[in-house]
mmCIF file of C-alpha atoms in Angstrom:
data_model
loop_
_atom_site.group_PDB
_atom_site.id
_atom_site.type_symbol
_atom_site.label_atom_id
_atom_site.label_comp_id
_atom_site.label_asym_id
_atom_site.label_seq_id
_atom_site.Cartn_x
_atom_site.Cartn_y
_atom_site.Cartn_z
ATOM 1 C CA MET A 1 -27.297 -58.638 54.753
ATOM 2 C CA GLU A 2 -28.575 -60.855 52.030
ATOM 3 C CA GLU A 3 -30.384 -57.971 50.747
ATOM 4 C CA LYS A 4 -27.091 -56.048 50.464
ATOM 5 C CA GLN A 5 -25.371 -58.815 48.858
ATOM 6 C CA GLN A 6 -28.391 -58.903 46.370
ATOM 7 C CA GLU A 7 -28.046 -55.224 45.805
ATOM 8 C CA VAL A 8 -24.356 -55.422 45.213
ATOM 9 C CA LYS A 9 -24.933 -58.282 42.773
ATOM 10 C CA ASP A 10 -27.716 -56.333 41.097
ATOM 11 C CA GLU A 11 -25.345 -53.321 40.844
ATOM 12 C CA ILE A 12 -22.589 -55.612 39.319
ATOM 13 C CA VAL A 13 -25.037 -56.907 36.923
ATOM 14 C CA ASP A 14 -26.159 -53.430 36.023
ATOM 15 C CA THR A 15 -22.672 -52.251 35.590
ATOM 16 C CA GLN A 16 -21.932 -55.267 33.372
ATOM 17 C CA LYS A 17 -25.002 -54.412 31.241
ATOM 18 C CA VAL A 18 -23.868 -50.782 30.996
ATOM 19 C CA GLU A 19 -20.408 -51.918 29.983
ATOM 20 C CA GLU A 20 -21.832 -54.250 27.395
ATOM 21 C CA THR A 21 -24.160 -51.605 26.151
ATOM 22 C CA THR A 22 -21.232 -49.172 26.043
ATOM 23 C CA GLU A 23 -19.153 -51.797 24.176
ATOM 24 C CA CYS A 24 -22.043 -52.423 21.739
ATOM 25 C CA SER A 25 -22.582 -48.695 21.327
ATOM 26 C CA GLU A 26 -18.810 -48.092 20.662
ATOM 27 C CA LYS A 27 -18.752 -51.021 18.319
ATOM 28 C CA ALA A 28 -21.805 -49.687 16.441
ATOM 29 C CA THR A 29 -20.275 -46.244 16.302
ATOM 30 C CA ALA A 30 -16.992 -47.720 14.985
ATOM 31 C CA ASP A 31 -19.020 -49.677 12.449
ATOM 32 C CA VAL A 32 -20.868 -46.461 11.451
ATOM 33 C CA GLU A 33 -17.654 -44.560 11.142
ATOM 34 C CA THR A 34 -16.068 -47.343 9.122
ATOM 35 C CA ALA A 35 -19.031 -47.332 6.830
ATOM 36 C CA VAL A 36 -18.967 -43.567 6.479
ATOM 37 C CA VAL A 37 -15.137 -43.581 5.694
ATOM 38 C CA GLU A 38 -15.620 -46.455 3.093
ATOM 39 C CA GLU A 39 -18.471 -44.472 1.478
ATOM 40 C CA LYS A 40 -16.408 -41.385 1.251
ATOM 41 C CA ASP A 41 -13.302 -43.424 -0.048
ATOM 42 C CA LYS A 42 -15.702 -44.866 -2.632
ATOM 43 C CA ARG A 43 -17.037 -41.440 -3.632
ATOM 44 C CA ILE A 44 -13.340 -40.029 -3.927
ATOM 45 C CA GLU A 45 -12.539 -42.971 -6.205
ATOM 46 C CA GLU A 46 -15.633 -42.229 -8.360
ATOM 47 C CA LEU A 47 -14.651 -38.538 -8.597
ATOM 48 C CA GLN A 48 -11.000 -39.262 -9.530
ATOM 49 C CA THR A 49 -12.210 -41.743 -12.185
ATOM 50 C CA ARG A 50 -14.567 -39.197 -13.502
ATOM 51 C CA ASN A 51 -11.843 -36.464 -13.403
ATOM 52 C CA LEU A 52 -9.663 -38.654 -15.474
ATOM 53 C CA ARG A 53 -12.250 -39.372 -18.004
ATOM 54 C CA LEU A 54 -13.015 -35.653 -18.392
ATOM 55 C CA GLN A 55 -9.264 -34.989 -18.836
ATOM 56 C CA ALA A 56 -9.051 -37.660 -21.549
ATOM 57 C CA ASP A 57 -12.229 -36.270 -23.183
ATOM 58 C CA PHE A 58 -10.783 -32.618 -23.238
ATOM 59 C CA ASP A 59 -7.427 -33.906 -24.564
ATOM 60 C CA ASN A 60 -9.213 -35.752 -27.378
ATOM 61 C CA PHE A 61 -11.319 -32.661 -28.102
ATOM 62 C CA ARG A 62 -8.331 -30.414 -28.232
ATOM 63 C CA ARG A 63 -6.509 -32.954 -30.681
ATOM 64 C CA ARG A 64 -9.684 -33.120 -32.804
ATOM 65 C CA THR A 65 -10.042 -29.343 -32.989
ATOM 66 C CA VAL A 66 -6.410 -28.904 -34.066
ATOM 67 C CA LYS A 67 -6.801 -31.461 -36.693
ATOM 68 C CA GLU A 68 -9.944 -29.843 -37.957
ATOM 69 C CA GLN A 69 -8.454 -26.463 -38.163
ATOM 70 C CA ALA A 70 -5.416 -27.849 -40.056
ATOM 71 C CA GLU A 71 -7.861 -29.492 -42.473
ATOM 72 C CA LEU A 72 -9.816 -26.376 -42.858
ATOM 73 C CA ALA A 73 -6.845 -24.203 -43.561
ATOM 74 C CA SER A 74 -5.662 -26.649 -46.055
ATOM 75 C CA PHE A 75 -9.060 -26.734 -47.740
ATOM 76 C CA VAL A 76 -9.139 -22.854 -47.811
ATOM 77 C CA THR A 77 -5.676 -22.704 -49.219
ATOM 78 C CA VAL A 78 -6.526 -25.297 -51.912
ATOM 79 C CA ASN A 79 -9.555 -23.181 -52.955
ATOM 80 C CA VAL A 80 -7.550 -19.954 -53.083
ATOM 81 C CA VAL A 81 -4.862 -21.567 -55.181
ATOM 82 C CA LYS A 82 -7.309 -23.060 -57.592
ATOM 83 C CA LYS A 83 -8.718 -19.414 -58.322
ATOM 84 C CA PHE A 84 -5.270 -18.064 -58.777
ATOM 85 C CA LEU A 85 -4.327 -20.899 -61.119
ATOM 86 C CA GLU A 86 -7.150 -19.753 -63.397
ATOM 87 C CA VAL A 87 -5.515 -16.399 -63.696
ATOM 88 C CA LEU A 88 -2.052 -17.995 -64.326
ATOM 89 C CA ASP A 89 -3.755 -20.029 -67.153
ATOM 90 C CA SER A 90 -4.838 -16.809 -68.591
ATOM 91 C CA PHE A 91 -1.232 -15.328 -68.420
ATOM 92 C CA ASP A 92 -0.042 -18.549 -70.093
ATOM 93 C CA ARG A 93 -2.597 -18.021 -72.911
ATOM 94 C CA ALA A 94 -1.523 -14.320 -73.234
ATOM 95 C CA GLU A 95 2.145 -15.333 -73.453
ATOM 96 C CA ASP A 96 1.277 -17.714 -76.274
ATOM 97 C CA SER A 97 -0.755 -15.077 -78.148
ATOM 98 C CA ILE A 98 2.213 -12.602 -77.820
ATOM 99 C CA GLN A 99 4.097 -14.734 -80.311
ATOM 100 C CA LYS A 100 1.216 -14.741 -82.703
ATOM 101 C CA ALA A 101 0.022 -11.069 -82.183
ATOM 102 C CA ASP A 102 0.531 -8.496 -84.906
ATOM 103 C CA ASN A 103 -0.477 -5.457 -82.941
ATOM 104 C CA VAL A 104 -0.008 -4.138 -79.449
ATOM 105 C CA GLU A 105 -3.761 -3.332 -79.197
ATOM 106 C CA SER A 106 -4.738 -7.062 -78.917
ATOM 107 C CA LEU A 107 -2.149 -7.535 -76.183
ATOM 108 C CA LYS A 108 -3.568 -4.607 -74.183
ATOM 109 C CA VAL A 109 -7.103 -6.156 -74.590
ATOM 110 C CA GLY A 110 -5.740 -9.494 -73.312
ATOM 111 C CA ILE A 111 -3.970 -7.862 -70.298
ATOM 112 C CA ASP A 112 -7.103 -5.988 -69.434
ATOM 113 C CA MET A 113 -9.029 -9.297 -69.511
ATOM 114 C CA ILE A 114 -6.567 -10.823 -67.145
ATOM 115 C CA LYS A 115 -6.707 -7.849 -64.691
ATOM 116 C CA ARG A 116 -10.598 -8.170 -64.766
ATOM 117 C CA GLN A 117 -10.324 -11.848 -64.007
ATOM 118 C CA LEU A 118 -7.828 -11.259 -61.085
ATOM 119 C CA THR A 119 -10.056 -8.386 -59.692
ATOM 120 C CA GLN A 120 -13.007 -10.732 -59.941
ATOM 121 C CA THR A 121 -10.976 -13.485 -58.129
ATOM 122 C CA LEU A 122 -10.161 -11.062 -55.390
ATOM 123 C CA THR A 123 -13.720 -9.884 -55.038
ATOM 124 C CA ASP A 124 -14.893 -13.455 -54.721
ATOM 125 C CA LEU A 125 -12.425 -13.867 -51.862
ATOM 126 C CA ALA A 126 -13.894 -10.801 -50.075
ATOM 127 C CA VAL A 127 -10.715 -8.745 -50.863
ATOM 128 C CA GLU A 128 -11.416 -5.013 -51.228
ATOM 129 C CA GLU A 129 -9.192 -2.193 -52.345
ATOM 130 C CA ILE A 130 -8.554 0.463 -49.761
ATOM 131 C CA PRO A 131 -9.508 3.919 -51.189
ATOM 132 C CA ALA A 132 -6.525 6.316 -51.057
ATOM 133 C CA ALA A 133 -6.095 8.918 -53.952
ATOM 134 C CA GLY A 134 -7.673 12.058 -52.828
ATOM 135 C CA GLU A 135 -8.619 10.763 -49.346
ATOM 136 C CA LYS A 136 -7.579 12.065 -45.872
ATOM 137 C CA PHE A 137 -4.495 10.106 -44.644
ATOM 138 C CA ASP A 138 -5.383 7.378 -42.252
ATOM 139 C CA PRO A 139 -2.591 5.560 -40.500
ATOM 140 C CA VAL A 140 -4.729 2.587 -39.861
ATOM 141 C CA VAL A 141 -5.043 1.791 -43.604
ATOM 142 C CA HIS A 142 -2.283 3.937 -45.243
ATOM 143 C CA GLU A 143 1.440 3.986 -45.097
ATOM 144 C CA ALA A 144 3.098 7.425 -45.750
ATOM 145 C CA VAL A 145 6.342 6.787 -47.803
ATOM 146 C CA MET A 146 6.595 10.392 -48.846
ATOM 147 C CA ARG A 147 5.540 13.916 -48.048
ATOM 148 C CA GLY A 148 5.180 16.648 -50.474
ATOM 149 C CA VAL A 149 3.770 20.068 -51.120
ATOM 150 C CA ASN A 150 0.610 20.619 -53.210
ATOM 151 C CA SER A 151 -1.163 23.911 -53.003
ATOM 152 C CA GLU A 152 -4.339 22.358 -54.504
ATOM 153 C CA LEU A 153 -4.856 19.864 -51.685
ATOM 154 C CA GLU A 154 -5.219 20.389 -47.964
ATOM 155 C CA ASP A 155 -2.572 19.130 -45.387
ATOM 156 C CA GLY A 156 -3.018 15.371 -44.713
ATOM 157 C CA MET A 157 -4.626 14.646 -47.997
ATOM 158 C CA ILE A 158 -3.195 11.748 -50.190
ATOM 159 C CA GLU A 159 -1.635 13.130 -53.362
ATOM 160 C CA THR A 160 -0.165 9.938 -54.950
ATOM 161 C CA VAL A 161 -0.673 6.254 -54.451
ATOM 162 C CA PHE A 162 2.577 4.128 -55.042
ATOM 163 C CA GLU A 163 1.020 0.839 -54.114
ATOM 164 C CA LYS A 164 -2.667 -0.010 -53.629
ATOM 165 C CA GLY A 165 -3.707 -1.350 -50.253
ATOM 166 C CA TYR A 166 -6.266 -4.195 -49.655
ATOM 167 C CA LYS A 167 -8.411 -5.491 -46.782
ATOM 168 C CA ILE A 168 -10.749 -8.389 -46.122
ATOM 169 C CA ASN A 169 -13.725 -7.709 -43.714
ATOM 170 C CA ASP A 170 -12.013 -4.481 -42.423
ATOM 171 C CA LYS A 171 -8.766 -6.445 -41.622
ATOM 172 C CA VAL A 172 -5.916 -4.713 -43.513
ATOM 173 C CA ILE A 173 -3.956 -7.211 -45.616
ATOM 174 C CA ARG A 174 -1.587 -4.528 -47.056
ATOM 175 C CA HIS A 175 -1.522 -0.863 -46.335
ATOM 176 C CA SER A 176 -1.624 1.589 -49.253
ATOM 177 C CA LYS A 177 1.726 3.241 -49.795
ATOM 178 C CA VAL A 178 1.118 6.901 -50.355
ATOM 179 C CA LYS A 179 2.558 10.351 -50.737
ATOM 180 C CA VAL A 180 0.904 12.754 -48.190
ATOM 181 C CA VAL A 181 0.540 16.458 -48.657
ATOM 182 C CA ASN A 182 2.429 18.652 -46.207
ATOM 183 C CA ASN A 183 2.173 22.307 -47.076
ATOM 184 C CA ASP A 184 4.154 23.510 -44.087
#
């Protein structure tokens, strides 16, 4: 009987040890889970902070880019205006010389000089005249404002240019206004 009592006591002790081990194991598992959750919370906070910084950096980049574009546009405008002011100065000089000029020929020479100066200014700005007279009508670069009959030219050819067209690097600034042959 004593043996049975001893066995029962041993079983109780074993059960207590198992329960203690289970409690320790549960506590360790809970501690590990808490540590994992804390680590994930920390990582989430780091990512949120990083995201906020990236958003702020992007906003700053966007503002800086808009400012730089405005400055560049202003710079380009100033340079273009300076070039045309030189031509305007030439017109002022021509106007002064009209009062002093005795003949029309000297005025014609002055106007031709101003036209060359203006043409050179446009060339410096990469502005090109769109060929039109005698060319085949192209709606991409020409605007037909009239149609007419001309037996010397084929249908669709440009007979007359009313207003020259211009482009910069294949981008049309102004279409040529033309009269197109329509022999039908």
